Coordinates of C-alpha atoms in Angstrom, one line a residue:
M1 CA 92.1 58.8 78.0
S2 CA 90.9 60.7 81.1
K3 CA 92.0 64.2 81.6
S4 CA 94.9 64.7 83.9
V5 CA 96.3 67.2 86.4
W6 CA 98.9 69.5 84.8
I7 CA 101.8 70.9 86.9
V8 CA 104.0 73.7 85.7
D9 CA 106.9 74.7 88.0
D10 CA 110.7 75.2 87.4
D11 CA 111.4 73.7 90.9
Q12 CA 111.9 70.0 90.3
S13 CA 111.4 69.2 94.0
I14 CA 107.9 70.8 94.0
R15 CA 107.0 68.8 90.8
W16 CA 108.3 65.5 92.3
V17 CA 106.3 66.0 95.6
L18 CA 103.1 66.8 93.7
E19 CA 103.7 63.9 91.2
K20 CA 104.1 61.4 94.1
A21 CA 101.0 62.6 95.9
L22 CA 98.9 62.5 92.8
T23 CA 100.1 59.0 91.9
R24 CA 99.1 57.9 95.4
E25 CA 95.7 59.4 95.0
G26 CA 95.2 57.6 91.6
L27 CA 95.2 60.8 89.6
S28 CA 97.0 61.0 86.3
H29 CA 99.3 64.0 85.8
R30 CA 101.7 65.7 83.5
S31 CA 104.5 68.2 84.5
F32 CA 106.0 71.2 82.7
T33 CA 108.9 73.4 83.6
N34 CA 107.7 76.6 81.9
P35 CA 104.5 78.3 80.7
N36 CA 105.4 78.2 76.9
D37 CA 105.4 74.5 77.0
V38 CA 101.9 74.5 78.5
L39 CA 100.5 76.8 76.0
N40 CA 101.9 74.7 73.2
A41 CA 100.4 71.5 74.7
L42 CA 97.0 73.3 75.1
E43 CA 96.7 73.6 71.3
N44 CA 96.1 69.9 71.1
E45 CA 94.6 68.8 74.5
S46 CA 93.5 70.3 77.9
P47 CA 93.9 69.1 81.4
Q48 CA 91.2 68.7 84.1
I49 CA 92.9 71.3 86.2
L50 CA 96.1 73.3 86.0
I51 CA 98.6 74.0 88.9
S52 CA 101.0 76.8 88.1
D53 CA 103.8 78.6 89.9
I54 CA 104.0 82.4 89.5
R55 CA 107.6 83.3 89.2
M56 CA 109.6 81.1 86.7
P57 CA 112.7 81.9 84.7
R58 CA 111.1 81.3 81.5
G59 CA 107.6 82.8 82.0
N60 CA 105.1 84.3 84.4
G61 CA 102.2 82.2 86.0
L62 CA 99.9 85.2 85.9
D63 CA 100.4 85.7 82.3
L64 CA 99.8 82.1 81.8
L65 CA 96.6 82.4 83.8
Q66 CA 95.4 85.1 81.5
H67 CA 96.0 83.1 78.3
V68 CA 94.5 79.9 79.8
K69 CA 91.3 81.9 80.9
A70 CA 91.0 83.4 77.4
S71 CA 91.2 80.1 75.7
H72 CA 89.8 77.6 78.3
P73 CA 87.6 79.8 80.6
N74 CA 86.2 76.8 82.6
L75 CA 89.6 75.3 83.4
P76 CA 90.3 75.7 87.2
V77 CA 93.7 77.0 87.8
I78 CA 95.4 76.8 91.1
V79 CA 98.2 79.4 91.5
M80 CA 101.1 78.7 93.9
T81 CA 103.9 80.8 94.9
A82 CA 106.7 81.2 97.5
Y83 CA 106.6 85.0 97.1
S84 CA 103.2 85.7 98.6
D85 CA 102.1 89.3 98.6
L86 CA 99.0 91.2 98.1
D87 CA 99.4 92.0 94.4
S88 CA 99.9 88.3 93.7
A89 CA 96.8 87.3 95.5
V90 CA 94.5 90.0 94.0
S91 CA 95.9 89.4 90.5
S92 CA 95.4 85.7 90.9
F93 CA 91.7 85.9 91.9
Q94 CA 90.9 88.7 89.5
G95 CA 92.6 86.7 86.7
G96 CA 90.1 83.9 87.5
A97 CA 92.3 81.6 89.6
F98 CA 90.4 78.9 91.4
E99 CA 92.5 79.2 94.5
Y100 CA 95.9 80.7 95.7
L101 CA 98.4 78.2 97.2
T102 CA 101.3 79.5 99.3
K103 CA 104.6 77.6 99.5
P104 CA 105.6 75.7 101.5
F105 CA 102.1 74.0 101.7
D106 CA 100.6 71.2 103.6
L107 CA 100.5 68.3 101.2
E108 CA 97.2 66.9 102.4
K109 CA 95.5 70.3 102.1
A110 CA 97.0 70.7 98.6
I111 CA 95.4 67.3 97.6
E112 CA 92.1 68.4 99.1
L113 CA 92.3 71.6 97.1
I114 CA 93.1 69.7 93.8
R115 CA 90.0 67.4 94.5
R116 CA 87.8 70.4 95.0
A117 CA 89.2 71.9 91.7
I118 CA 88.4 68.7 89.9
G119 CA 84.9 68.8 91.2
E120 CA 84.7 72.4 89.9
S121 CA 85.9 71.2 86.5
E122 CA 83.2 68.6 86.4
R123 CA 80.5 71.1 87.2
S124 CA 81.8 73.4 84.3
Q125 CA 81.3 76.8 86.0
P126 CA 80.9 79.8 83.7
A127 CA 83.9 81.9 82.7
A128 CA 85.5 84.3 85.1
K129 CA 85.3 88.1 84.6
E130 CA 87.8 89.9 82.5
P131 CA 91.0 90.2 84.6
R132 CA 92.4 93.4 85.9
Y133 CA 95.9 94.2 87.0
W134 CA 97.7 96.8 88.9
Q135 CA 101.4 97.6 88.8
Q136 CA 103.3 99.1 91.7
E137 CA 106.8 99.3 92.8
T138 CA 106.3 97.9 96.4
P139 CA 103.7 95.9 97.9
E140 CA 100.9 97.7 99.7
I141 CA 100.7 95.3 102.6
I142 CA 103.6 93.1 103.6
G143 CA 103.0 89.6 105.0
Q144 CA 104.2 86.1 104.5
A145 CA 102.5 84.7 107.6
P146 CA 99.5 82.4 107.0
A147 CA 97.3 84.9 108.9
M148 CA 98.1 87.5 106.4
Q149 CA 97.7 85.3 103.5
E150 CA 94.1 84.8 104.6
V151 CA 93.7 88.6 104.5
F152 CA 95.2 88.7 101.0
R153 CA 92.8 85.9 99.9
S154 CA 89.8 87.9 101.3
I155 CA 90.9 91.0 99.5
G156 CA 91.2 89.1 96.3
R157 CA 87.9 87.6 96.6
L158 CA 86.3 90.9 97.4
A159 CA 88.0 92.6 94.5
Q160 CA 84.9 92.8 92.2
S161 CA 82.4 93.2 95.0
H162 CA 80.5 96.3 96.2
A163 CA 79.6 94.6 99.5
T164 CA 80.0 96.5 102.8
V165 CA 83.0 95.3 104.9
L166 CA 83.6 95.5 108.6
I167 CA 87.4 95.4 109.4
T168 CA 88.2 94.4 113.0
G169 CA 91.6 94.3 114.7
E170 CA 93.7 96.0 117.4
S171 CA 95.0 99.4 117.0
G172 CA 98.0 99.6 114.7
T173 CA 97.3 96.4 112.7
G174 CA 96.7 98.4 109.4
K175 CA 93.0 98.6 109.1
E176 CA 93.1 101.7 106.8
L177 CA 95.6 100.2 104.7
V178 CA 93.4 97.2 104.1
A179 CA 90.5 99.4 103.4
R180 CA 92.5 101.3 100.7
A181 CA 93.5 98.1 99.2
L182 CA 89.8 97.0 99.0
H183 CA 89.0 100.3 97.3
K184 CA 92.0 100.1 95.0
H185 CA 91.2 96.6 93.7
S186 CA 87.5 97.3 93.3
P187 CA 85.3 98.6 90.4
R188 CA 85.3 101.9 92.2
A189 CA 89.0 102.3 92.1
K190 CA 88.8 105.5 89.8
S191 CA 86.4 107.2 92.2
P192 CA 87.2 108.8 95.6
F193 CA 88.3 107.1 98.6
V194 CA 87.3 109.1 101.6
A195 CA 88.6 108.3 105.1
F196 CA 86.6 109.6 108.1
N197 CA 87.8 108.8 111.7
I198 CA 85.0 109.2 114.1
T199 CA 87.4 110.0 117.1
A200 CA 89.1 112.8 115.2
I201 CA 86.1 115.1 115.0
P202 CA 84.4 116.8 118.0
K203 CA 81.0 115.1 118.7
D204 CA 79.0 118.2 117.9
L205 CA 80.5 118.5 114.5
L206 CA 80.3 114.8 113.5
E207 CA 76.9 115.0 111.9
A208 CA 77.8 118.0 109.7
E209 CA 81.1 116.5 108.7
L210 CA 79.5 113.2 107.7
F211 CA 76.3 114.5 105.9
G212 CA 77.3 118.1 105.2
H213 CA 75.3 121.3 106.1
E214 CA 73.4 124.1 104.5
R215 CA 74.3 127.7 104.8
G216 CA 73.1 129.2 108.0
A217 CA 72.4 125.7 109.5
F218 CA 74.2 126.7 112.7
P219 CA 76.4 129.6 113.9
G220 CA 79.5 129.7 111.7
A221 CA 78.0 127.9 108.8
Q222 CA 78.5 130.7 106.4
T223 CA 78.5 128.5 103.2
M224 CA 77.0 125.2 102.1
R225 CA 79.4 122.3 102.7
R226 CA 79.3 118.8 101.2
G227 CA 79.8 116.0 103.8
R228 CA 81.9 112.9 103.5
F229 CA 79.1 110.9 102.0
E230 CA 78.8 113.3 99.0
Q231 CA 82.5 113.6 98.7
A232 CA 82.7 109.7 98.3
D233 CA 80.0 109.6 95.7
G234 CA 80.8 106.7 93.3
G235 CA 83.7 105.5 95.5
T236 CA 84.3 104.2 99.0
L237 CA 83.6 105.9 102.5
F238 CA 85.9 104.4 105.1
L239 CA 84.4 105.0 108.6
D240 CA 87.3 104.3 111.0
E241 CA 86.7 103.7 114.8
I242 CA 82.9 103.1 114.1
G243 CA 82.5 101.7 117.6
D244 CA 82.9 105.3 118.9
M245 CA 80.1 106.8 116.9
P246 CA 77.5 108.5 119.2
F247 CA 74.3 106.6 119.4
D248 CA 72.1 109.3 117.9
L249 CA 74.5 109.6 114.9
Q250 CA 74.4 105.8 114.5
T251 CA 70.6 106.2 113.9
R252 CA 71.2 108.8 111.1
L253 CA 73.8 106.5 109.5
L254 CA 71.5 103.5 109.6
R255 CA 68.7 105.5 108.0
A256 CA 71.1 106.7 105.2
L257 CA 72.3 103.1 104.5
T258 CA 68.7 101.7 104.6
D259 CA 67.0 104.5 102.6
G260 CA 69.8 105.2 100.2
H261 CA 69.6 109.0 100.8
F262 CA 70.2 111.5 103.5
Y263 CA 69.8 115.2 104.4
R264 CA 72.4 117.8 105.0
V265 CA 72.3 119.4 108.4
G266 CA 69.6 122.3 108.0
G267 CA 68.5 120.8 104.6
H268 CA 65.1 119.6 103.4
D269 CA 65.9 118.0 100.1
P270 CA 67.1 114.3 100.1
I271 CA 70.5 113.7 98.7
R272 CA 71.5 110.5 97.1
A273 CA 75.1 109.2 97.0
N274 CA 76.3 105.9 95.6
V275 CA 78.8 104.9 98.2
R276 CA 80.4 101.7 99.3
I277 CA 80.8 101.5 103.1
I278 CA 84.0 100.0 104.8
A279 CA 84.0 100.4 108.5
A280 CA 86.7 99.5 111.0
T281 CA 86.9 99.2 114.8
Y282 CA 89.3 97.8 117.5
Q283 CA 86.2 97.1 119.8
N284 CA 84.0 94.2 120.2
L285 CA 80.8 95.6 118.6
E286 CA 78.7 92.7 119.9
A287 CA 79.8 93.6 123.5
R288 CA 78.9 97.2 122.8
V289 CA 75.5 96.1 121.5
A290 CA 75.0 94.1 124.7
T291 CA 75.7 97.2 126.8
G292 CA 73.4 99.4 124.7
L293 CA 76.2 101.5 123.3
F294 CA 75.8 100.3 119.7
R295 CA 72.7 99.6 117.6
E296 CA 72.3 96.0 116.8
D297 CA 70.5 96.8 113.5
L298 CA 73.5 98.9 112.4
L299 CA 75.8 96.2 113.3
H300 CA 73.9 93.8 111.1
R301 CA 73.9 96.4 108.3
L302 CA 77.8 96.9 108.5
N303 CA 78.6 93.2 109.2
V304 CA 78.0 91.9 105.6
I305 CA 81.6 90.8 105.3
R306 CA 83.8 90.8 108.3
L307 CA 87.6 90.8 107.9
R308 CA 89.8 90.4 110.9
L309 CA 93.3 91.6 110.9
P310 CA 95.9 89.6 113.0
A311 CA 98.0 91.3 115.6
L312 CA 101.7 91.4 115.0
R313 CA 102.2 88.9 117.7
E314 CA 100.1 86.4 115.6
R315 CA 102.5 87.0 112.7
T316 CA 106.0 87.2 114.2
E317 CA 107.6 85.7 111.2
D318 CA 106.7 88.9 109.3
I319 CA 108.6 91.2 111.8
P320 CA 112.1 90.9 110.0
V321 CA 110.8 91.8 106.6
L322 CA 108.6 94.5 108.1
A323 CA 111.4 96.0 110.0
R324 CA 113.8 96.1 107.0
H325 CA 111.0 97.6 104.9
F326 CA 110.3 100.4 107.4
M327 CA 114.1 101.1 107.8
Q328 CA 114.2 101.7 104.0
H329 CA 111.0 103.7 104.0
C330 CA 112.0 105.9 106.9
A331 CA 115.4 106.6 105.3
K332 CA 113.7 107.6 102.1
A333 CA 111.2 109.9 103.8
L334 CA 114.0 111.7 105.7
G335 CA 116.4 111.8 102.7
V336 CA 119.2 109.8 104.4
E337 CA 121.1 106.7 103.8
P338 CA 119.2 103.6 105.0
K339 CA 120.7 101.9 108.1
R340 CA 120.9 98.1 108.3
L341 CA 119.6 95.9 111.1
S342 CA 122.0 93.3 112.3
D343 CA 120.8 89.7 112.5
E344 CA 121.2 89.9 116.4
A345 CA 119.1 93.1 116.5
I346 CA 116.4 91.6 114.2
K347 CA 116.4 88.6 116.6
V348 CA 115.8 90.7 119.7
I349 CA 113.1 92.9 117.9
S350 CA 111.3 89.8 116.7
E351 CA 110.9 88.5 120.3
K352 CA 109.2 91.7 121.5
P353 CA 105.3 91.6 121.9
F354 CA 104.6 94.9 120.1
P355 CA 101.2 95.8 121.7
G356 CA 101.1 98.7 119.3
N357 CA 101.4 96.3 116.4
V358 CA 102.8 97.3 113.0
R359 CA 102.5 101.0 113.8
Q360 CA 104.7 100.6 116.9
L361 CA 107.3 98.6 114.9
E362 CA 107.3 101.4 112.3
N363 CA 107.8 104.1 115.0
L364 CA 110.7 102.1 116.4
C365 CA 112.3 101.9 112.9
H366 CA 111.8 105.7 112.6
W367 CA 113.5 106.2 116.0
L368 CA 116.4 104.0 115.0
T369 CA 116.8 105.8 111.7
V370 CA 117.0 109.2 113.4
M371 CA 118.8 108.3 116.7
S372 CA 121.2 105.5 116.0
P373 CA 124.7 106.7 115.0
A374 CA 125.8 103.5 113.4
A375 CA 125.2 102.4 109.8
E376 CA 124.6 98.9 111.1
I377 CA 122.3 98.7 114.1
G378 CA 123.2 96.2 116.7
V379 CA 121.6 95.1 119.9
S380 CA 123.3 97.9 121.9
D381 CA 121.8 100.5 119.5
L382 CA 118.3 99.5 120.4
P383 CA 116.4 101.9 122.8
A384 CA 116.6 101.1 126.4
D385 CA 112.8 101.0 126.8
L386 CA 112.6 98.2 124.4
D387 CA 113.7 96.0 127.2
A388 CA 110.8 94.1 128.7
H389 CA 111.3 95.4 132.3
S390 CA 112.3 99.0 131.5
G391 CA 109.7 101.6 132.3
M392 CA 107.0 99.2 133.4
V393 CA 104.6 100.0 136.1
E394 CA 102.6 97.7 138.3
S395 CA 99.2 98.4 139.8
V396 CA 99.0 97.2 143.4
Q397 CA 96.2 97.5 145.8
A398 CA 96.7 100.3 148.4
E399 CA 93.4 100.4 150.2
E400 CA 89.7 99.7 149.7
Q401 CA 86.9 102.2 150.4
G402 CA 83.3 101.5 149.8
G403 CA 83.9 98.6 147.6
T404 CA 86.2 100.5 145.3
V405 CA 89.8 99.3 144.8
I406 CA 92.2 102.3 145.0
T407 CA 95.6 101.6 143.4
T408 CA 99.0 103.2 143.3
Q409 CA 101.7 102.8 140.8
R410 CA 105.3 102.0 141.5
S411 CA 108.2 101.2 139.2
V412 CA 109.2 97.6 139.0
S413 CA 112.0 95.6 137.5
G414 CA 110.6 92.2 138.5
D415 CA 107.7 90.0 137.7
W416 CA 104.9 92.5 137.3
E417 CA 102.5 89.9 135.8
S418 CA 102.5 87.9 138.9
G419 CA 101.6 91.0 141.0
L420 CA 98.7 91.7 138.6
G421 CA 97.7 88.0 138.8
R422 CA 97.6 88.2 142.6
L423 CA 95.5 91.3 142.5
A424 CA 93.0 89.6 140.1
V425 CA 92.8 86.5 142.4
K426 CA 92.2 88.7 145.4
M427 CA 89.4 90.7 143.7
L428 CA 87.8 87.5 142.3
Q429 CA 87.8 85.9 145.7
E430 CA 86.3 89.1 147.3
G431 CA 83.4 89.0 144.8
H432 CA 84.2 92.2 142.8
K433 CA 82.2 92.7 139.6
N434 CA 83.7 93.4 136.1
V435 CA 87.2 92.4 137.3
F436 CA 88.5 92.2 133.8
D437 CA 87.4 95.8 132.8
A438 CA 88.6 97.2 136.2
L439 CA 92.1 95.7 135.8
T440 CA 92.3 96.6 132.2
S441 CA 91.4 100.3 132.9
R442 CA 94.0 100.4 135.7
F443 CA 96.7 98.9 133.5
E444 CA 96.0 101.3 130.7
K445 CA 95.9 104.3 133.1
A446 CA 99.2 103.3 134.7
V447 CA 100.9 103.0 131.2
L448 CA 99.4 106.2 130.1
Q449 CA 100.4 108.2 133.1
A450 CA 104.0 106.7 132.8
A451 CA 104.2 107.8 129.2
L452 CA 103.0 111.2 130.0
E453 CA 105.5 111.4 132.9
V454 CA 108.4 110.4 130.6
T455 CA 107.4 112.9 127.8
R456 CA 106.5 115.7 130.3
G457 CA 102.9 115.7 129.1
R458 CA 103.5 115.7 125.4
R459 CA 100.7 113.6 124.0
V460 CA 102.0 113.2 120.5
E461 CA 105.4 112.0 121.6
A462 CA 103.7 109.7 124.4
A463 CA 101.5 108.2 121.6
Q464 CA 104.7 107.6 119.5
R465 CA 106.6 106.0 122.3
L466 CA 103.7 103.7 123.2
G467 CA 103.1 102.7 119.6
I468 CA 99.5 104.0 119.3
G469 CA 97.8 106.7 117.3
R470 CA 97.3 110.2 118.5
N471 CA 93.5 109.7 118.2
T472 CA 93.7 106.6 120.4
I473 CA 95.7 108.4 123.1
T474 CA 93.3 111.3 123.2
R475 CA 90.3 109.0 123.4
K476 CA 91.9 106.9 126.2
L477 CA 92.9 109.9 128.2
H478 CA 89.3 111.2 128.1
E479 CA 87.8 107.7 128.9
L480 CA 90.1 107.2 131.8
G481 CA 89.8 110.7 133.2
I482 CA 93.5 111.5 133.2
D483 CA 94.3 115.2 133.5
D484 CA 97.9 115.6 132.0

């Protein structure tokens, strides 16, 4: 008798769907309703592959995975769950799972995955590493959307790796959160995680902050100081906003990564540090290489594994659960009773674009927790500037001098996108160069000036209202030459 596909799930409908699909494919199968029955059956026979749910009333799929891998290390196990979170994904892969399947799943893709697992079984791969588990009260990263499930899978696959990772994504998507998760679920978890934001340090101090300095290396260096590389020895160094690193410092960083050692500022003795590098940026590094602002060889060194984080508009189905989570989190931080978002308010919030991504949504929830008088927040309790037309500005052409388009800002309550589109058409027809960059800069400048006007020049409040970080607004104001 040929080996069959075993299915364990307390949900009869899931079992029925998989059974019918396997029958059509000519694959023999056997179904179970709980892990205990599977363990009993494994004493006398074994399947070709096992498909197991995680959460069941009479057992846990991850515990079953651990038992199966101990007794049948070469048996491919596909873990499936309707409660997809980072811990489940990481624990599944670290426990030796062949793949992680999120419910509801596409049946054709599920069958394709099953056939791949059967092929794996026939090749008899060696046993997986000893599983490791982490317990925590709340998930580190929230996300049910398919785009976030891919992020969870990537973190799970990288759990036992020391590889350099480059995290890309817009501001506010949670790049540092992912970096911390990669560290926490790695062999370096018990060693330091050191975060270093390039834009938060003055340029003339960056080298000393990163590599340390000797006493007397420069005026004010009264004692020797260990840099971030040394502080992260044995652990992980997270280099945030790597795209903004000055070119000369990029050279030093590349040399440290290539040679495995570095020198403190003012020092003569090489220092070695066993550090895993995780870098992050919101910028297109390939474009910066093309313009000579970023070293191509450093990009290749950092870009061993690239992990892209989706923008919130790419995972709108996560907005309700994120909003409720942030309402609870903000209330706990402020020591007050949590307020509840009505279904109508959730619907309105879910339809917003959130250019500031998850950070902007969290700031909104903080504002609602502090400012809303009601225990249940309705649509009328939402801030006025949440409306699509409130506070918007439109850049319109005023005059042209020497080939440079001069713009003014005016408040609009109508279709500002059409105005911007008309301006783009005019500039393109007139042969202007770098139209995209020119319009993007003017849009950013208009929005930042509006925010500073509303907040009377208070940068921190302006950043919070815009849903961006303090470092981001400082950098943007400098780049755009805005004197607030």
